[in-house]
Amino acid sequence: MRKIPKTVTADEAVSVVKSGDLIYLSGFANTPETLLNALCRRADRHEFENVRILQLMTFGPAPYMAEKYAGIFVNDLFFVGENNRKAVHAGFADYLPVGLSDTQNLFRTGRLKCDVAMIKVTPPDRHGYVSLGVSVDITLSAVMTAKKVIAIIDSSSPRTLGDALIPYSKIDYAVIATQPLPEVLYPPSGPLDITIGRNCAELIDDGACLQMGIGSIPNAILSQLGGHKDLGIHTEMFSDNVMPLVENGIINGERKQIDTGKLVTSFMMGSRKFYDFINDNPLVLMKDIGYTNDPFIISQNDNVVAINSALEVDLTGQIAADSIGTSMYSGIGGQLDFVYGANRSKNGKGIIAISSQTNKGKSKIVPVLTPGAGITTPRHLVHYVITEYGIVDLYGKSLQERAALLIEIAHPDHREELEKAAFERFGKFFLYRKSRKMLKKN
């Protein structure tokens, strides 16, 4: 006979947490805020200490990272977001540098032992399964290895399929609660984003299998694909920007070599309309992050186009995407997984797409990375770099050739300074190459 979870209040559920425990939080729109608030109430009463909280990316105010809880909670993050960046910079939380594809291995190999997994799921179906909804990613591995699983049962959560479905019996304590799903909305893409999107679209052939995130540039890229055919999706996450292309038959996955016809992803965020779109949608295949982000699985599809971004690109092609100097901004995420997977794919393309400068007018193409910055993707794996000023392919190019090409797509206000830095670095034989055969311009 299957175990039936015990239905309790949030305060009763978190009473199982004791000093020294490791808690994993499901993230994104599945952040279990009701449980976190109850946990903070216990912390206010000093009922435990040294409780480690591990998460990928959560939504909401993150009160458990407040200074008053230092020593009560120890916060470690696989990805630094808006709701915890200040806490990380102040030292009340810390970043755990692991590539996204490997995060689930920390639980499955026992390197990290999860005492309590706090998650949010749909009500059970007639077969006794609940859905993890928008957050399979690392959550599945935490659920399968945790000593105790506490779940918010939320009827407003979208029911997704694939690896999102888990037996209701895996849950120890069920808390019935409805939390409004946080929505992620992005403003329309501006002219600069559209130009970058148009440049990226030049490299996307009919039948390509796409990976890209969310934001103004990915939105702009997808807006330029209205004339394409038979595109596919294999990504770590997607959002609203994919819906119009699916509805118009442009994204159908028919030419994918694996998971044909499916929109493969591991976590999602978006609008209410998007959550309705993915609810019980057989086109959407939710998979463990160890599957979606495995470069060897990614490369089994032909014509993979992986589009990622960067905070800085140095003149040799090194990519910094998770930190500005020693200051953490985001995380390694899946960039390296997908760049490598795309490079291994037959006719694949790994693309770094950026605006040429920041909103404050600072060049994103720099002589050297800001001291202390982490290298998210090493230069030997970087092929295409795109700005609003054009497209360059660094594959097979020398350091001097790379510098010359990257200067060509830098903002005009910074090119002289970059050329001077390249000349000082490479000496008097540095050639500022402007060969049109190596550069596609607008």
Coordinates of C-alpha atoms in Angstrom, one line a residue:
M1 CA 0.0 0.0 0.0
R2 CA 1.4 3.4 -1.0
K3 CA 2.3 5.8 1.7
I4 CA -0.1 8.8 2.1
P5 CA 1.5 12.1 3.0
K6 CA 0.5 13.6 6.3
T7 CA -1.5 16.8 5.7
V8 CA -0.3 19.5 8.2
T9 CA 0.0 23.2 8.6
A10 CA 3.2 25.0 7.4
D11 CA 4.3 25.5 11.0
E12 CA 3.8 21.8 11.7
A13 CA 5.7 20.9 8.6
V14 CA 8.8 22.9 9.3
S15 CA 9.0 21.5 12.9
V16 CA 11.0 18.6 11.4
V17 CA 13.9 21.0 10.6
K18 CA 16.7 20.7 13.2
S19 CA 20.1 22.4 13.7
G20 CA 22.7 21.4 11.1
D21 CA 20.1 20.3 8.5
L22 CA 20.5 21.0 4.8
I23 CA 17.3 22.3 3.1
Y24 CA 16.8 22.4 -0.6
L25 CA 14.3 25.0 -1.9
S26 CA 12.5 24.5 -5.2
G27 CA 12.7 27.7 -7.2
F28 CA 11.3 30.2 -9.7
A29 CA 7.5 30.3 -9.6
N30 CA 7.7 27.2 -7.3
T31 CA 9.4 29.0 -4.5
P32 CA 7.6 27.7 -1.3
E33 CA 7.1 31.0 0.4
T34 CA 4.5 29.7 2.9
L35 CA 7.1 27.3 4.2
L36 CA 9.9 29.9 4.2
N37 CA 7.8 32.2 6.3
A38 CA 7.0 29.5 8.8
L39 CA 10.7 28.6 8.9
C40 CA 11.6 32.2 9.7
R41 CA 9.1 32.2 12.5
R42 CA 11.0 29.3 14.1
A43 CA 14.2 31.2 13.5
D44 CA 12.8 34.2 15.3
R45 CA 12.3 32.0 18.3
H46 CA 15.9 30.7 18.0
E47 CA 14.8 27.1 17.8
F48 CA 17.7 26.0 15.7
E49 CA 21.0 27.1 14.2
N50 CA 23.4 26.4 11.4
V51 CA 20.6 25.3 9.0
R52 CA 22.0 25.3 5.5
I53 CA 19.6 26.5 2.7
L54 CA 20.6 25.6 -0.8
Q55 CA 18.8 26.9 -3.9
L56 CA 19.1 27.5 -7.6
M57 CA 17.0 30.7 -8.1
T58 CA 14.0 31.7 -6.1
F59 CA 11.4 34.4 -6.5
G60 CA 10.2 36.7 -3.7
P61 CA 11.8 38.7 -0.9
A62 CA 14.1 36.0 0.6
P63 CA 13.7 37.1 4.3
Y64 CA 15.8 34.2 5.5
M65 CA 18.9 36.0 4.1
A66 CA 18.5 38.9 6.4
E67 CA 21.5 39.9 8.6
K68 CA 19.6 39.0 11.8
Y69 CA 19.6 35.3 10.7
A70 CA 23.4 35.1 10.2
G71 CA 24.5 31.9 11.9
I72 CA 20.9 30.6 12.1
F73 CA 20.7 30.1 8.3
V74 CA 23.7 29.5 6.1
N75 CA 22.7 30.3 2.5
D76 CA 24.4 28.9 -0.6
L77 CA 23.3 29.6 -4.1
F78 CA 23.8 28.0 -7.5
F79 CA 22.7 31.2 -9.1
V80 CA 22.7 34.8 -7.8
G81 CA 19.5 36.7 -8.6
E82 CA 17.9 40.1 -7.8
N83 CA 16.4 38.9 -4.6
N84 CA 19.7 37.8 -3.0
R85 CA 22.5 39.8 -4.8
K86 CA 22.8 42.3 -1.9
A87 CA 23.0 39.4 0.6
V88 CA 25.8 37.8 -1.4
H89 CA 27.7 41.0 -1.6
A90 CA 27.3 41.6 2.1
G91 CA 28.5 38.1 2.9
F92 CA 25.2 36.7 4.3
A93 CA 24.9 34.3 1.4
D94 CA 27.5 32.7 -0.8
Y95 CA 27.7 31.4 -4.4
L96 CA 28.4 27.8 -5.1
P97 CA 30.2 27.5 -8.5
V98 CA 29.0 24.4 -10.2
G99 CA 27.9 24.0 -13.8
L100 CA 24.1 23.6 -14.1
S101 CA 24.4 20.1 -15.6
D102 CA 26.4 18.9 -12.6
T103 CA 24.3 20.4 -9.8
Q104 CA 22.0 17.3 -9.6
N105 CA 25.1 15.1 -9.2
L106 CA 25.8 16.7 -5.8
F107 CA 22.7 15.1 -4.4
R108 CA 22.8 11.8 -6.4
T109 CA 26.4 11.0 -5.5
G110 CA 25.8 11.9 -1.9
R111 CA 28.4 14.7 -2.0
L112 CA 25.6 16.8 -0.5
K113 CA 23.1 15.1 1.7
C114 CA 19.6 16.7 1.6
D115 CA 17.8 16.5 4.9
V116 CA 14.7 18.4 3.9
A117 CA 13.4 19.2 0.4
M118 CA 10.9 22.0 0.4
I119 CA 8.9 22.1 -2.9
K120 CA 5.6 23.1 -4.5
V121 CA 3.5 20.7 -6.5
T122 CA 0.1 20.3 -8.1
P123 CA -2.6 18.2 -6.4
P124 CA -2.3 14.5 -7.1
D125 CA -4.0 13.1 -10.2
R126 CA -6.2 9.9 -10.3
H127 CA -3.0 7.8 -10.7
G128 CA -1.4 9.2 -7.6
Y129 CA 1.1 11.5 -9.2
V130 CA 1.8 15.2 -8.6
S131 CA 3.7 17.5 -10.9
L132 CA 6.7 19.7 -10.1
G133 CA 5.3 22.2 -12.5
V134 CA 7.8 24.9 -13.6
S135 CA 10.8 23.6 -11.6
V136 CA 12.3 20.2 -12.3
D137 CA 15.9 21.3 -12.7
I138 CA 17.8 20.2 -9.5
T139 CA 14.5 19.7 -7.6
L140 CA 13.9 16.2 -8.8
S141 CA 17.3 15.0 -7.5
A142 CA 16.7 16.7 -4.2
V143 CA 13.2 15.0 -3.9
M144 CA 14.6 11.6 -4.7
T145 CA 17.4 11.7 -2.2
A146 CA 16.0 13.8 0.7
K147 CA 15.3 12.3 4.1
K148 CA 12.1 14.3 4.3
V149 CA 10.0 16.0 1.6
I150 CA 7.6 18.9 2.5
A151 CA 5.4 20.0 -0.3
I152 CA 3.0 22.9 -0.8
I153 CA 0.0 21.5 -2.7
D154 CA -1.1 24.3 -4.9
S155 CA -4.0 24.0 -7.3
S156 CA -3.0 27.1 -9.2
S157 CA 0.3 25.5 -10.3
P158 CA 0.6 24.4 -13.9
R159 CA 0.8 20.6 -14.4
T160 CA 3.7 19.7 -16.6
L161 CA 4.7 16.3 -17.8
G162 CA 7.9 14.2 -18.3
D163 CA 10.3 14.1 -15.4
A164 CA 8.0 16.6 -13.6
L165 CA 5.7 13.8 -12.5
I166 CA 6.5 12.2 -9.2
P167 CA 4.5 9.8 -7.0
Y168 CA 2.5 11.6 -4.3
S169 CA 3.9 9.0 -1.9
K170 CA 7.4 10.6 -2.2
I171 CA 6.0 13.5 -0.1
D172 CA 6.1 13.2 3.7
Y173 CA 4.2 16.3 4.7
A174 CA 1.6 18.1 2.5
V175 CA 0.6 21.7 3.2
I176 CA -2.5 22.8 1.3
A177 CA -2.0 26.4 0.2
T178 CA -2.5 28.6 -2.8
Q179 CA 0.2 31.0 -3.7
P180 CA -0.3 33.4 -6.6
L181 CA 2.3 32.4 -9.2
P182 CA 4.8 35.2 -9.7
E183 CA 4.9 36.4 -13.2
V184 CA 8.0 37.5 -15.2
L185 CA 7.2 40.1 -17.8
Y186 CA 9.6 41.8 -20.1
P187 CA 9.3 45.2 -22.0
P188 CA 9.2 45.2 -25.8
S189 CA 12.6 44.9 -27.4
G190 CA 14.2 48.2 -28.5
P191 CA 15.9 49.1 -31.8
L192 CA 19.3 47.9 -30.5
D193 CA 17.9 44.6 -29.4
I194 CA 16.2 44.1 -32.8
T195 CA 19.4 44.8 -34.6
I196 CA 21.2 42.1 -32.5
G197 CA 18.3 39.8 -33.0
R198 CA 18.4 40.3 -36.8
N199 CA 22.1 39.5 -36.7
C200 CA 21.5 36.3 -34.7
A201 CA 18.7 35.2 -37.0
E202 CA 21.1 35.3 -39.9
L203 CA 22.9 32.3 -38.4
I204 CA 19.7 30.3 -37.7
D205 CA 18.8 27.9 -40.5
D206 CA 15.5 26.1 -41.1
G207 CA 15.4 23.0 -38.9
A208 CA 17.7 24.4 -36.3
C209 CA 17.3 23.3 -32.6
L210 CA 17.4 26.4 -30.4
Q211 CA 18.6 27.2 -26.9
M212 CA 18.2 30.7 -25.5
G213 CA 17.1 32.3 -22.3
I214 CA 14.7 35.1 -21.6
G215 CA 15.1 38.9 -21.8
S216 CA 15.1 41.6 -24.4
I217 CA 17.7 40.0 -26.8
P218 CA 16.2 36.5 -26.8
N219 CA 12.8 38.1 -27.4
A220 CA 14.2 40.1 -30.3
I221 CA 15.8 37.1 -31.8
L222 CA 12.6 35.1 -31.7
S223 CA 10.7 38.0 -33.2
Q224 CA 13.0 37.7 -36.3
L225 CA 12.2 34.1 -37.0
G226 CA 8.7 34.5 -38.5
G227 CA 9.9 33.3 -41.9
H228 CA 11.7 30.2 -40.6
K229 CA 10.5 26.6 -40.8
D230 CA 10.6 23.5 -38.6
L231 CA 12.6 24.9 -35.7
G232 CA 13.0 22.9 -32.5
I233 CA 13.6 23.6 -28.8
H234 CA 16.1 21.9 -26.5
T235 CA 17.0 24.3 -23.7
E236 CA 17.3 24.6 -20.0
M237 CA 14.4 27.1 -19.9
F238 CA 12.0 29.1 -22.0
S239 CA 9.2 31.6 -21.6
D240 CA 6.5 33.5 -23.4
N241 CA 8.7 34.4 -26.3
V242 CA 8.3 30.9 -27.7
M243 CA 4.5 30.7 -27.7
P244 CA 3.8 32.7 -31.0
L245 CA 6.3 30.6 -32.9
V246 CA 4.7 27.4 -31.6
E247 CA 1.2 28.6 -32.4
N248 CA 2.2 29.6 -35.9
G249 CA 3.8 26.2 -36.6
I250 CA 7.4 27.7 -36.9
I251 CA 8.6 25.8 -33.9
N252 CA 7.4 22.2 -34.3
G253 CA 10.5 20.1 -33.6
E254 CA 9.9 17.9 -36.6
R255 CA 13.5 17.8 -37.6
K256 CA 15.0 17.0 -34.2
Q257 CA 16.9 13.8 -34.0
I258 CA 15.9 13.1 -30.4
D259 CA 12.7 14.1 -28.5
T260 CA 11.2 14.8 -31.9
G261 CA 8.2 17.2 -31.8
K262 CA 8.8 18.1 -28.1
L263 CA 9.7 21.4 -26.5
V264 CA 12.4 20.1 -24.1
T265 CA 13.2 22.2 -21.0
S266 CA 14.0 21.9 -17.3
F267 CA 12.5 25.0 -15.7
M268 CA 10.3 27.9 -16.9
M269 CA 9.1 31.3 -15.9
G270 CA 6.7 33.7 -17.6
S271 CA 3.2 35.3 -17.6
R272 CA -0.1 33.8 -16.5
K273 CA -0.8 33.2 -20.2
F274 CA 2.4 31.2 -20.4
Y275 CA 1.5 29.1 -17.4
D276 CA -1.8 28.3 -19.0
F277 CA 0.0 27.4 -22.2
I278 CA 2.3 24.8 -20.5
N279 CA -0.5 23.4 -18.3
D280 CA -1.0 19.7 -19.3
N281 CA 0.6 20.5 -22.7
P282 CA 1.9 17.3 -24.2
L283 CA 4.3 19.3 -26.4
V284 CA 6.3 20.4 -23.4
L285 CA 8.7 17.8 -22.1
M286 CA 10.1 18.6 -18.7
K287 CA 13.4 16.9 -18.0
D288 CA 16.0 16.7 -15.2
I289 CA 18.8 19.3 -15.6
G290 CA 21.3 16.4 -16.0
Y291 CA 19.5 15.6 -19.3
T292 CA 18.7 19.0 -20.7
N293 CA 22.2 20.4 -20.0
D294 CA 24.3 17.3 -20.9
P295 CA 26.5 18.5 -23.8
F296 CA 26.6 14.9 -25.2
I297 CA 22.8 14.8 -25.2
I298 CA 22.5 18.3 -26.6
S299 CA 24.8 17.4 -29.5
Q300 CA 22.6 14.5 -30.6
N301 CA 20.4 17.0 -32.3
D302 CA 21.8 18.5 -35.5
N303 CA 21.9 22.2 -36.2
V304 CA 21.9 23.2 -32.5
V305 CA 22.0 27.0 -32.1
A306 CA 22.9 28.0 -28.6
I307 CA 22.6 31.7 -27.9
N308 CA 23.9 33.1 -24.6
S309 CA 25.1 36.4 -23.3
A310 CA 28.0 38.0 -21.4
L311 CA 28.9 40.8 -19.1
E312 CA 32.4 41.1 -20.7
V313 CA 34.3 39.6 -23.6
D314 CA 38.0 40.2 -23.7
L315 CA 40.1 40.6 -26.9
T316 CA 41.0 36.9 -27.0
G317 CA 37.4 35.7 -26.7
Q318 CA 37.2 34.9 -23.0
I319 CA 33.7 35.2 -21.7
A320 CA 32.7 36.5 -18.2
A321 CA 29.0 36.1 -17.6
D322 CA 28.6 35.4 -13.9
S323 CA 30.7 38.2 -12.2
I324 CA 31.9 41.7 -12.6
G325 CA 35.4 41.4 -11.2
T326 CA 35.1 39.8 -7.8
S327 CA 31.5 40.8 -7.4
M328 CA 29.1 38.0 -8.2
Y329 CA 26.2 38.9 -10.5
S330 CA 24.5 35.7 -11.6
G331 CA 26.1 32.2 -12.0
I332 CA 27.7 29.8 -14.4
G333 CA 24.3 28.4 -15.3
G334 CA 24.2 26.4 -18.5
Q335 CA 26.2 28.6 -20.8
L336 CA 29.2 26.3 -21.0
D337 CA 27.0 23.2 -21.3
F338 CA 25.2 24.6 -24.3
V339 CA 28.2 26.2 -26.0
Y340 CA 30.0 22.9 -25.9
G341 CA 27.0 20.9 -26.9
A342 CA 26.3 23.2 -29.9
N343 CA 30.0 23.0 -31.0
R344 CA 29.7 19.2 -31.0
S345 CA 26.4 19.2 -32.9
K346 CA 26.5 18.6 -36.6
N347 CA 26.3 22.1 -38.2
G348 CA 25.8 23.5 -34.7
K349 CA 26.6 27.1 -33.7
G350 CA 27.5 28.5 -30.3
I351 CA 26.7 32.2 -30.1
I352 CA 27.5 34.9 -27.6
A353 CA 25.1 37.8 -28.2
I354 CA 25.6 41.1 -26.5
S355 CA 25.1 44.8 -26.8
S356 CA 28.4 46.5 -27.5
Q357 CA 28.3 48.6 -24.4
T358 CA 26.4 48.9 -21.1
N359 CA 23.6 51.4 -20.3
K360 CA 26.3 53.6 -18.8
G361 CA 28.4 53.6 -21.9
K362 CA 31.1 51.1 -20.8
S363 CA 32.4 48.8 -23.5
K364 CA 31.5 45.1 -23.0
I365 CA 34.4 44.2 -25.3
V366 CA 37.4 44.9 -23.1
P367 CA 41.2 44.5 -23.4
V368 CA 41.2 42.2 -20.4
L369 CA 38.5 41.0 -18.1
T370 CA 38.0 43.0 -14.9
P371 CA 40.4 41.5 -12.3
G372 CA 38.8 38.8 -10.3
A373 CA 36.1 38.0 -13.0
G374 CA 35.4 34.3 -13.5
I375 CA 35.7 32.8 -17.0
T376 CA 32.4 31.3 -17.7
T377 CA 33.3 30.1 -21.2
P378 CA 37.0 29.7 -22.2
R379 CA 38.2 31.2 -25.4
H380 CA 38.9 28.0 -27.2
L381 CA 35.2 27.1 -27.1
V382 CA 33.9 30.5 -28.2
H383 CA 32.9 30.6 -31.9
Y384 CA 30.4 33.4 -32.8
V385 CA 30.2 36.7 -31.1
I386 CA 27.5 39.1 -32.1
T387 CA 26.7 42.8 -31.3
E388 CA 24.6 45.4 -33.0
Y389 CA 27.7 46.1 -35.2
G390 CA 28.0 42.7 -36.7
I391 CA 29.0 39.0 -36.5
V392 CA 32.4 37.5 -36.0
D393 CA 33.5 33.9 -36.0
L394 CA 36.5 33.3 -33.8
Y395 CA 36.8 29.6 -34.5
G396 CA 40.3 28.8 -35.9
K397 CA 41.5 32.4 -35.4
S398 CA 44.7 33.4 -33.7
L399 CA 44.8 35.8 -30.8
Q400 CA 45.7 38.7 -33.0
E401 CA 42.9 37.9 -35.5
R402 CA 40.4 37.5 -32.7
A403 CA 41.4 40.9 -31.3
A404 CA 41.0 42.6 -34.7
L405 CA 37.6 41.0 -35.3
L406 CA 36.2 41.9 -31.9
I407 CA 37.3 45.5 -32.3
E408 CA 35.3 45.7 -35.5
I409 CA 32.1 44.9 -33.6
A410 CA 32.8 47.0 -30.6
H411 CA 31.1 50.3 -30.2
P412 CA 32.8 53.0 -32.3
D413 CA 33.5 55.1 -29.2
H414 CA 35.8 52.4 -27.8
R415 CA 37.5 51.1 -30.9
E416 CA 40.6 53.4 -30.7
E417 CA 41.2 52.5 -27.1
L418 CA 40.8 48.8 -27.8
E419 CA 43.2 49.0 -30.8
K420 CA 45.8 50.7 -28.7
A421 CA 45.5 48.0 -26.0
A422 CA 45.8 45.3 -28.7
F423 CA 48.9 47.0 -30.1
E424 CA 50.5 47.2 -26.6
R425 CA 49.7 43.5 -26.0
F426 CA 50.7 42.0 -29.3
G427 CA 53.5 44.4 -30.3
K428 CA 54.3 46.2 -33.5
F429 CA 53.4 43.3 -35.7
F430 CA 49.8 43.4 -34.6
L431 CA 47.6 43.8 -37.7
Y432 CA 44.3 45.6 -37.3
R433 CA 42.6 43.3 -39.8
K434 CA 39.5 44.6 -41.5
S435 CA 39.1 41.7 -43.9
R436 CA 35.5 41.6 -45.0
K437 CA 35.7 37.8 -45.5
M438 CA 36.0 37.5 -41.8
L439 CA 33.3 39.9 -40.8
K440 CA 29.6 40.2 -41.7
K441 CA 28.4 43.7 -41.1
N442 CA 25.0 45.2 -41.1

